[in-house]
């Protein structure tokens, strides 16, 4: 975290991505190391509008999911006119991703729903060849769905925005994808990423959340097909300590804290998450969703 927040910037490199993100090459590698990612530590510099990725990182850690990459806020005169931006740790161990869906595994909504029924790799069971299972463990989808619902992230499981009423500035509207909701089964999932050495587990990338979505417009499609949720995360959501833990964690990122208006602004963001947590707990109870240990 300190490395991302405080290290001197040794260079800036463009990234081949539509988001306009750039790589910051940071000082901190071995003496004499080549100034490129690998020998030198790097951070992915994103836009000021993506600042919710920092909140997402802290929420992920508080819930015990540990699926996001470390993210901090940073200001510099040569970056966005000194406005705070999120910087995400660049991780060379991530599997190669396709250009169209930015995923290491190609899945459609229809095949994803079939995978959920197969419960791939659960309880150590090796899937049958005809099951259509990927290398991803069944519980990973439960963790992703819970995380994405709390933050209302739609760019993984609902890229066409079929489960809510999008705004005109949402990517699905900008890219003319909403009409494709007539054929949801063939909609591609996006940003589904694993590590090369650990294909059983997902890494949550591009975690831009939305705090301004009203209660009557929450995207419950993100929870479709999910029959279990992780016990450790649900226990945090049910406890009286979620707010305090988030406050303590977010306070460590001074730039983010100040960019959101200090404690008052941070409390408003936590209000939203707490309210969605209550809605999720109600959903779990109403639909008989199981709450299981998911520590594999």
GROMACS .gro file of C-alpha atoms in nm:
model
  296
    1UNK     CA    1   0.000   0.000   0.000
    2UNK     CA    2   0.276   0.246   0.098
    3UNK     CA    3   0.468   0.147  -0.213
    4UNK     CA    4   0.173   0.246  -0.435
    5UNK     CA    5   0.094   0.561  -0.239
    6UNK     CA    6   0.438   0.704  -0.172
    7UNK     CA    7   0.701   0.564  -0.411
    8UNK     CA    8   0.857   0.808  -0.655
    9UNK     CA    9   0.738   0.767  -1.013
   10UNK     CA   10   1.019   0.657  -1.245
   11UNK     CA   11   0.815   0.642  -1.564
   12UNK     CA   12   0.471   0.637  -1.724
   13UNK     CA   13   0.363   0.387  -1.988
   14UNK     CA   14   0.039   0.362  -2.187
   15UNK     CA   15  -0.169   0.044  -2.160
   16UNK     CA   16  -0.354  -0.105  -2.456
   17UNK     CA   17  -0.700  -0.057  -2.310
   18UNK     CA   18  -1.014   0.138  -2.393
   19UNK     CA   19  -1.021   0.284  -2.041
   20UNK     CA   20  -0.725   0.514  -2.102
   21UNK     CA   21  -0.542   0.362  -1.804
   22UNK     CA   22  -0.165   0.400  -1.782
   23UNK     CA   23   0.108   0.216  -1.596
   24UNK     CA   24   0.313   0.403  -1.340
   25UNK     CA   25   0.661   0.254  -1.310
   26UNK     CA   26   0.761   0.308  -0.948
   27UNK     CA   27   1.103   0.331  -0.792
   28UNK     CA   28   1.166   0.047  -0.552
   29UNK     CA   29   1.313  -0.228  -0.766
   30UNK     CA   30   1.661  -0.371  -0.721
   31UNK     CA   31   1.947  -0.123  -0.778
   32UNK     CA   32   2.026  -0.100  -1.148
   33UNK     CA   33   1.703  -0.279  -1.247
   34UNK     CA   34   1.552  -0.196  -1.585
   35UNK     CA   35   1.269   0.056  -1.551
   36UNK     CA   36   0.986  -0.167  -1.663
   37UNK     CA   37   0.715  -0.363  -1.486
   38UNK     CA   38   0.858  -0.675  -1.331
   39UNK     CA   39   1.204  -0.561  -1.226
   40UNK     CA   40   1.037  -0.243  -1.096
   41UNK     CA   41   0.702  -0.231  -0.913
   42UNK     CA   42   0.414  -0.084  -1.115
   43UNK     CA   43   0.068   0.051  -1.055
   44UNK     CA   44  -0.221   0.082  -1.300
   45UNK     CA   45  -0.327   0.446  -1.299
   46UNK     CA   46  -0.699   0.489  -1.364
   47UNK     CA   47  -0.934   0.785  -1.406
   48UNK     CA   48  -1.069   1.004  -1.121
   49UNK     CA   49  -1.416   0.866  -1.202
   50UNK     CA   50  -1.292   0.520  -1.098
   51UNK     CA   51  -1.222   0.619  -0.736
   52UNK     CA   52  -1.481   0.370  -0.609
   53UNK     CA   53  -1.222   0.099  -0.688
   54UNK     CA   54  -1.039   0.209  -0.374
   55UNK     CA   55  -1.350   0.161  -0.159
   56UNK     CA   56  -1.401  -0.177  -0.328
   57UNK     CA   57  -1.054  -0.291  -0.223
   58UNK     CA   58  -1.116  -0.202   0.142
   59UNK     CA   59  -1.461  -0.367   0.141
   60UNK     CA   60  -1.312  -0.682  -0.010
   61UNK     CA   61  -1.056  -0.709   0.269
   62UNK     CA   62  -1.308  -0.633   0.546
   63UNK     CA   63  -1.537  -0.910   0.416
   64UNK     CA   64  -1.246  -1.154   0.407
   65UNK     CA   65  -1.286  -1.227   0.035
   66UNK     CA   66  -0.933  -1.117  -0.059
   67UNK     CA   67  -1.000  -1.121  -0.431
   68UNK     CA   68  -0.913  -0.763  -0.535
   69UNK     CA   69  -0.571  -0.619  -0.609
   70UNK     CA   70  -0.436  -0.355  -0.365
   71UNK     CA   71  -0.565  -0.009  -0.459
   72UNK     CA   72  -0.480   0.336  -0.326
   73UNK     CA   73  -0.556   0.698  -0.411
   74UNK     CA   74  -0.280   0.926  -0.527
   75UNK     CA   75  -0.235   1.285  -0.640
   76UNK     CA   76   0.040   1.423  -0.863
   77UNK     CA   77   0.065   1.736  -1.075
   78UNK     CA   78   0.135   1.539  -1.392
   79UNK     CA   79  -0.164   1.310  -1.329
   80UNK     CA   80  -0.510   1.446  -1.413
   81UNK     CA   81  -0.409   1.801  -1.310
   82UNK     CA   82  -0.341   1.688  -0.957
   83UNK     CA   83  -0.685   1.534  -0.902
   84UNK     CA   84  -0.689   1.214  -0.693
   85UNK     CA   85  -0.681   0.895  -0.900
   86UNK     CA   86  -0.691   0.528  -0.806
   87UNK     CA   87  -0.375   0.326  -0.856
   88UNK     CA   88  -0.407  -0.052  -0.863
   89UNK     CA   89  -0.108  -0.278  -0.808
   90UNK     CA   90   0.005  -0.428  -1.139
   91UNK     CA   91   0.016  -0.807  -1.106
   92UNK     CA   92   0.222  -1.003  -1.359
   93UNK     CA   93   0.073  -1.334  -1.241
   94UNK     CA   94  -0.271  -1.267  -1.394
   95UNK     CA   95  -0.364  -1.494  -1.683
   96UNK     CA   96  -0.377  -1.351  -2.033
   97UNK     CA   97  -0.711  -1.190  -2.111
   98UNK     CA   98  -0.900  -1.165  -2.438
   99UNK     CA   99  -0.938  -0.820  -2.590
  100UNK     CA  100  -1.316  -0.837  -2.626
  101UNK     CA  101  -1.424  -0.954  -2.278
  102UNK     CA  102  -1.103  -0.893  -2.081
  103UNK     CA  103  -1.138  -1.246  -1.942
  104UNK     CA  104  -0.910  -1.546  -1.909
  105UNK     CA  105  -1.216  -1.775  -1.944
  106UNK     CA  106  -1.482  -1.722  -2.209
  107UNK     CA  107  -1.831  -1.764  -2.069
  108UNK     CA  108  -2.179  -1.657  -2.169
  109UNK     CA  109  -2.460  -1.595  -1.922
  110UNK     CA  110  -2.621  -1.923  -2.032
  111UNK     CA  111  -2.308  -2.135  -1.977
  112UNK     CA  112  -2.242  -1.956  -1.647
  113UNK     CA  113  -2.588  -2.054  -1.521
  114UNK     CA  114  -2.519  -2.415  -1.622
  115UNK     CA  115  -2.185  -2.408  -1.436
  116UNK     CA  116  -2.360  -2.293  -1.119
  117UNK     CA  117  -2.582  -2.602  -1.131
  118UNK     CA  118  -2.278  -2.829  -1.170
  119UNK     CA  119  -2.111  -2.697  -0.850
  120UNK     CA  120  -1.769  -2.744  -1.008
  121UNK     CA  121  -1.491  -2.864  -0.774
  122UNK     CA  122  -1.711  -2.834  -0.463
  123UNK     CA  123  -1.604  -3.058  -0.172
  124UNK     CA  124  -1.296  -3.163  -0.367
  125UNK     CA  125  -1.498  -3.346  -0.634
  126UNK     CA  126  -1.332  -3.359  -0.976
  127UNK     CA  127  -1.594  -3.266  -1.239
  128UNK     CA  128  -1.687  -3.515  -1.509
  129UNK     CA  129  -1.552  -3.426  -1.855
  130UNK     CA  130  -1.905  -3.375  -1.990
  131UNK     CA  131  -1.995  -3.130  -1.711
  132UNK     CA  132  -1.856  -2.832  -1.903
  133UNK     CA  133  -1.680  -2.710  -1.587
  134UNK     CA  134  -1.393  -2.464  -1.608
  135UNK     CA  135  -1.103  -2.470  -1.361
  136UNK     CA  136  -1.282  -2.211  -1.143
  137UNK     CA  137  -1.416  -2.335  -0.807
  138UNK     CA  138  -1.792  -2.309  -0.756
  139UNK     CA  139  -1.759  -2.090  -0.446
  140UNK     CA  140  -1.580  -1.817  -0.641
  141UNK     CA  141  -1.905  -1.721  -0.813
  142UNK     CA  142  -2.081  -1.683  -0.477
  143UNK     CA  143  -1.809  -1.446  -0.357
  144UNK     CA  144  -1.824  -1.245  -0.679
  145UNK     CA  145  -2.204  -1.217  -0.674
  146UNK     CA  146  -2.207  -1.094  -0.313
  147UNK     CA  147  -1.932  -0.840  -0.379
  148UNK     CA  148  -2.084  -0.716  -0.705
  149UNK     CA  149  -2.430  -0.679  -0.550
  150UNK     CA  150  -2.306  -0.467  -0.259
  151UNK     CA  151  -2.122  -0.234  -0.498
  152UNK     CA  152  -2.370  -0.275  -0.787
  153UNK     CA  153  -2.086  -0.364  -1.025
  154UNK     CA  154  -2.245  -0.471  -1.351
  155UNK     CA  155  -1.948  -0.499  -1.588
  156UNK     CA  156  -1.882  -0.868  -1.510
  157UNK     CA  157  -2.212  -1.052  -1.487
  158UNK     CA  158  -2.451  -0.808  -1.656
  159UNK     CA  159  -2.255  -0.624  -1.924
  160UNK     CA  160  -2.575  -0.540  -2.116
  161UNK     CA  161  -2.745  -0.388  -1.806
  162UNK     CA  162  -3.045  -0.619  -1.828
  163UNK     CA  163  -3.108  -0.629  -1.452
  164UNK     CA  164  -3.159  -0.258  -1.385
  165UNK     CA  165  -3.242   0.074  -1.549
  166UNK     CA  166  -2.909   0.220  -1.663
  167UNK     CA  167  -2.828   0.587  -1.703
  168UNK     CA  168  -2.730   0.726  -2.040
  169UNK     CA  169  -2.367   0.752  -1.926
  170UNK     CA  170  -2.343   0.381  -1.837
  171UNK     CA  171  -2.119   0.181  -2.071
  172UNK     CA  172  -2.400  -0.049  -2.186
  173UNK     CA  173  -2.605   0.249  -2.309
  174UNK     CA  174  -2.303   0.422  -2.463
  175UNK     CA  175  -2.220   0.102  -2.652
  176UNK     CA  176  -2.579   0.028  -2.755
  177UNK     CA  177  -2.592  -0.306  -2.571
  178UNK     CA  178  -2.933  -0.289  -2.402
  179UNK     CA  179  -3.128  -0.424  -2.702
  180UNK     CA  180  -2.926  -0.746  -2.661
  181UNK     CA  181  -3.122  -0.820  -2.343
  182UNK     CA  182  -3.370  -1.002  -2.567
  183UNK     CA  183  -3.108  -1.280  -2.590
  184UNK     CA  184  -2.954  -1.284  -2.243
  185UNK     CA  185  -2.827  -1.641  -2.265
  186UNK     CA  186  -2.566  -1.549  -2.524
  187UNK     CA  187  -2.443  -1.235  -2.342
  188UNK     CA  188  -2.072  -1.264  -2.268
  189UNK     CA  189  -1.941  -1.233  -1.913
  190UNK     CA  190  -1.647  -0.994  -1.883
  191UNK     CA  191  -1.352  -0.929  -1.649
  192UNK     CA  192  -1.341  -1.294  -1.537
  193UNK     CA  193  -0.973  -1.331  -1.448
  194UNK     CA  194  -0.759  -1.597  -1.277
  195UNK     CA  195  -0.391  -1.616  -1.189
  196UNK     CA  196  -0.169  -1.836  -1.405
  197UNK     CA  197  -0.055  -2.043  -1.107
  198UNK     CA  198  -0.398  -2.052  -0.936
  199UNK     CA  199  -0.679  -2.114  -1.188
  200UNK     CA  200  -0.925  -2.229  -0.916
  201UNK     CA  201  -0.967  -1.877  -0.781
  202UNK     CA  202  -1.080  -1.550  -0.937
  203UNK     CA  203  -0.918  -1.210  -0.913
  204UNK     CA  204  -1.169  -0.924  -0.912
  205UNK     CA  205  -1.050  -0.650  -1.147
  206UNK     CA  206  -1.220  -0.332  -1.272
  207UNK     CA  207  -1.426  -0.291  -0.957
  208UNK     CA  208  -1.596   0.039  -1.027
  209UNK     CA  209  -1.898   0.051  -0.800
  210UNK     CA  210  -2.210   0.268  -0.798
  211UNK     CA  211  -2.335   0.425  -0.476
  212UNK     CA  212  -2.612   0.632  -0.634
  213UNK     CA  213  -2.836   0.348  -0.751
  214UNK     CA  214  -3.173   0.370  -0.576
  215UNK     CA  215  -3.323   0.080  -0.382
  216UNK     CA  216  -3.595   0.022  -0.643
  217UNK     CA  217  -3.328  -0.009  -0.914
  218UNK     CA  218  -3.086  -0.256  -0.756
  219UNK     CA  219  -2.957  -0.525  -0.989
  220UNK     CA  220  -3.077  -0.859  -0.852
  221UNK     CA  221  -2.975  -1.032  -1.174
  222UNK     CA  222  -2.626  -1.044  -1.021
  223UNK     CA  223  -2.759  -1.297  -0.766
  224UNK     CA  224  -2.935  -1.522  -1.016
  225UNK     CA  225  -2.842  -1.889  -0.985
  226UNK     CA  226  -2.646  -1.836  -0.661
  227UNK     CA  227  -2.758  -2.083  -0.391
  228UNK     CA  228  -2.480  -2.030  -0.133
  229UNK     CA  229  -2.290  -1.736   0.012
  230UNK     CA  230  -1.964  -1.727   0.215
  231UNK     CA  231  -2.030  -1.749   0.588
  232UNK     CA  232  -1.741  -1.524   0.690
  233UNK     CA  233  -1.857  -1.237   0.466
  234UNK     CA  234  -2.223  -1.274   0.566
  235UNK     CA  235  -2.127  -1.269   0.935
  236UNK     CA  236  -1.948  -0.936   0.884
  237UNK     CA  237  -2.254  -0.795   0.705
  238UNK     CA  238  -2.480  -0.909   0.989
  239UNK     CA  239  -2.252  -0.777   1.263
  240UNK     CA  240  -2.256  -0.430   1.411
  241UNK     CA  241  -1.891  -0.381   1.317
  242UNK     CA  242  -1.903  -0.331   0.939
  243UNK     CA  243  -1.913   0.049   0.966
  244UNK     CA  244  -1.633   0.074   1.221
  245UNK     CA  245  -1.409  -0.164   1.028
  246UNK     CA  246  -1.460   0.027   0.704
  247UNK     CA  247  -1.394   0.361   0.874
  248UNK     CA  248  -1.071   0.233   1.027
  249UNK     CA  249  -0.955   0.080   0.700
  250UNK     CA  250  -1.044   0.373   0.473
  251UNK     CA  251  -0.888   0.624   0.714
  252UNK     CA  252  -0.549   0.472   0.624
  253UNK     CA  253  -0.587   0.613   0.271
  254UNK     CA  254  -0.571   0.985   0.350
  255UNK     CA  255  -0.604   1.096  -0.013
  256UNK     CA  256  -0.920   0.890  -0.064
  257UNK     CA  257  -1.062   1.000   0.273
  258UNK     CA  258  -1.020   1.368   0.187
  259UNK     CA  259  -1.140   1.326  -0.173
  260UNK     CA  260  -1.475   1.196  -0.044
  261UNK     CA  261  -1.526   1.489   0.192
  262UNK     CA  262  -1.371   1.343   0.506
  263UNK     CA  263  -1.559   1.135   0.759
  264UNK     CA  264  -1.899   1.280   0.668
  265UNK     CA  265  -1.864   1.177   0.304
  266UNK     CA  266  -1.724   0.834   0.390
  267UNK     CA  267  -2.014   0.772   0.631
  268UNK     CA  268  -2.262   0.836   0.348
  269UNK     CA  269  -2.092   0.573   0.132
  270UNK     CA  270  -2.101   0.325   0.419
  271UNK     CA  271  -2.472   0.405   0.471
  272UNK     CA  272  -2.534   0.277   0.118
  273UNK     CA  273  -2.337  -0.045   0.173
  274UNK     CA  274  -2.506  -0.112   0.508
  275UNK     CA  275  -2.848  -0.066   0.350
  276UNK     CA  276  -2.764  -0.302   0.063
  277UNK     CA  277  -2.627  -0.552   0.315
  278UNK     CA  278  -2.965  -0.556   0.492
  279UNK     CA  279  -3.140  -0.608   0.158
  280UNK     CA  280  -2.902  -0.894   0.076
  281UNK     CA  281  -2.964  -1.062   0.414
  282UNK     CA  282  -3.339  -1.033   0.354
  283UNK     CA  283  -3.288  -1.190   0.009
  284UNK     CA  284  -3.086  -1.476   0.161
  285UNK     CA  285  -3.360  -1.550   0.415
  286UNK     CA  286  -3.646  -1.516   0.166
  287UNK     CA  287  -3.486  -1.743  -0.095
  288UNK     CA  288  -3.345  -2.005   0.140
  289UNK     CA  289  -2.990  -1.936   0.025
  290UNK     CA  290  -2.735  -2.136   0.225
  291UNK     CA  291  -2.451  -1.970   0.414
  292UNK     CA  292  -2.144  -2.194   0.405
  293UNK     CA  293  -1.775  -2.185   0.505
  294UNK     CA  294  -1.579  -2.116   0.186
  295UNK     CA  295  -1.218  -2.132   0.292
  296UNK     CA  296  -1.068  -2.357   0.025
   0.00000   0.00000   0.00000
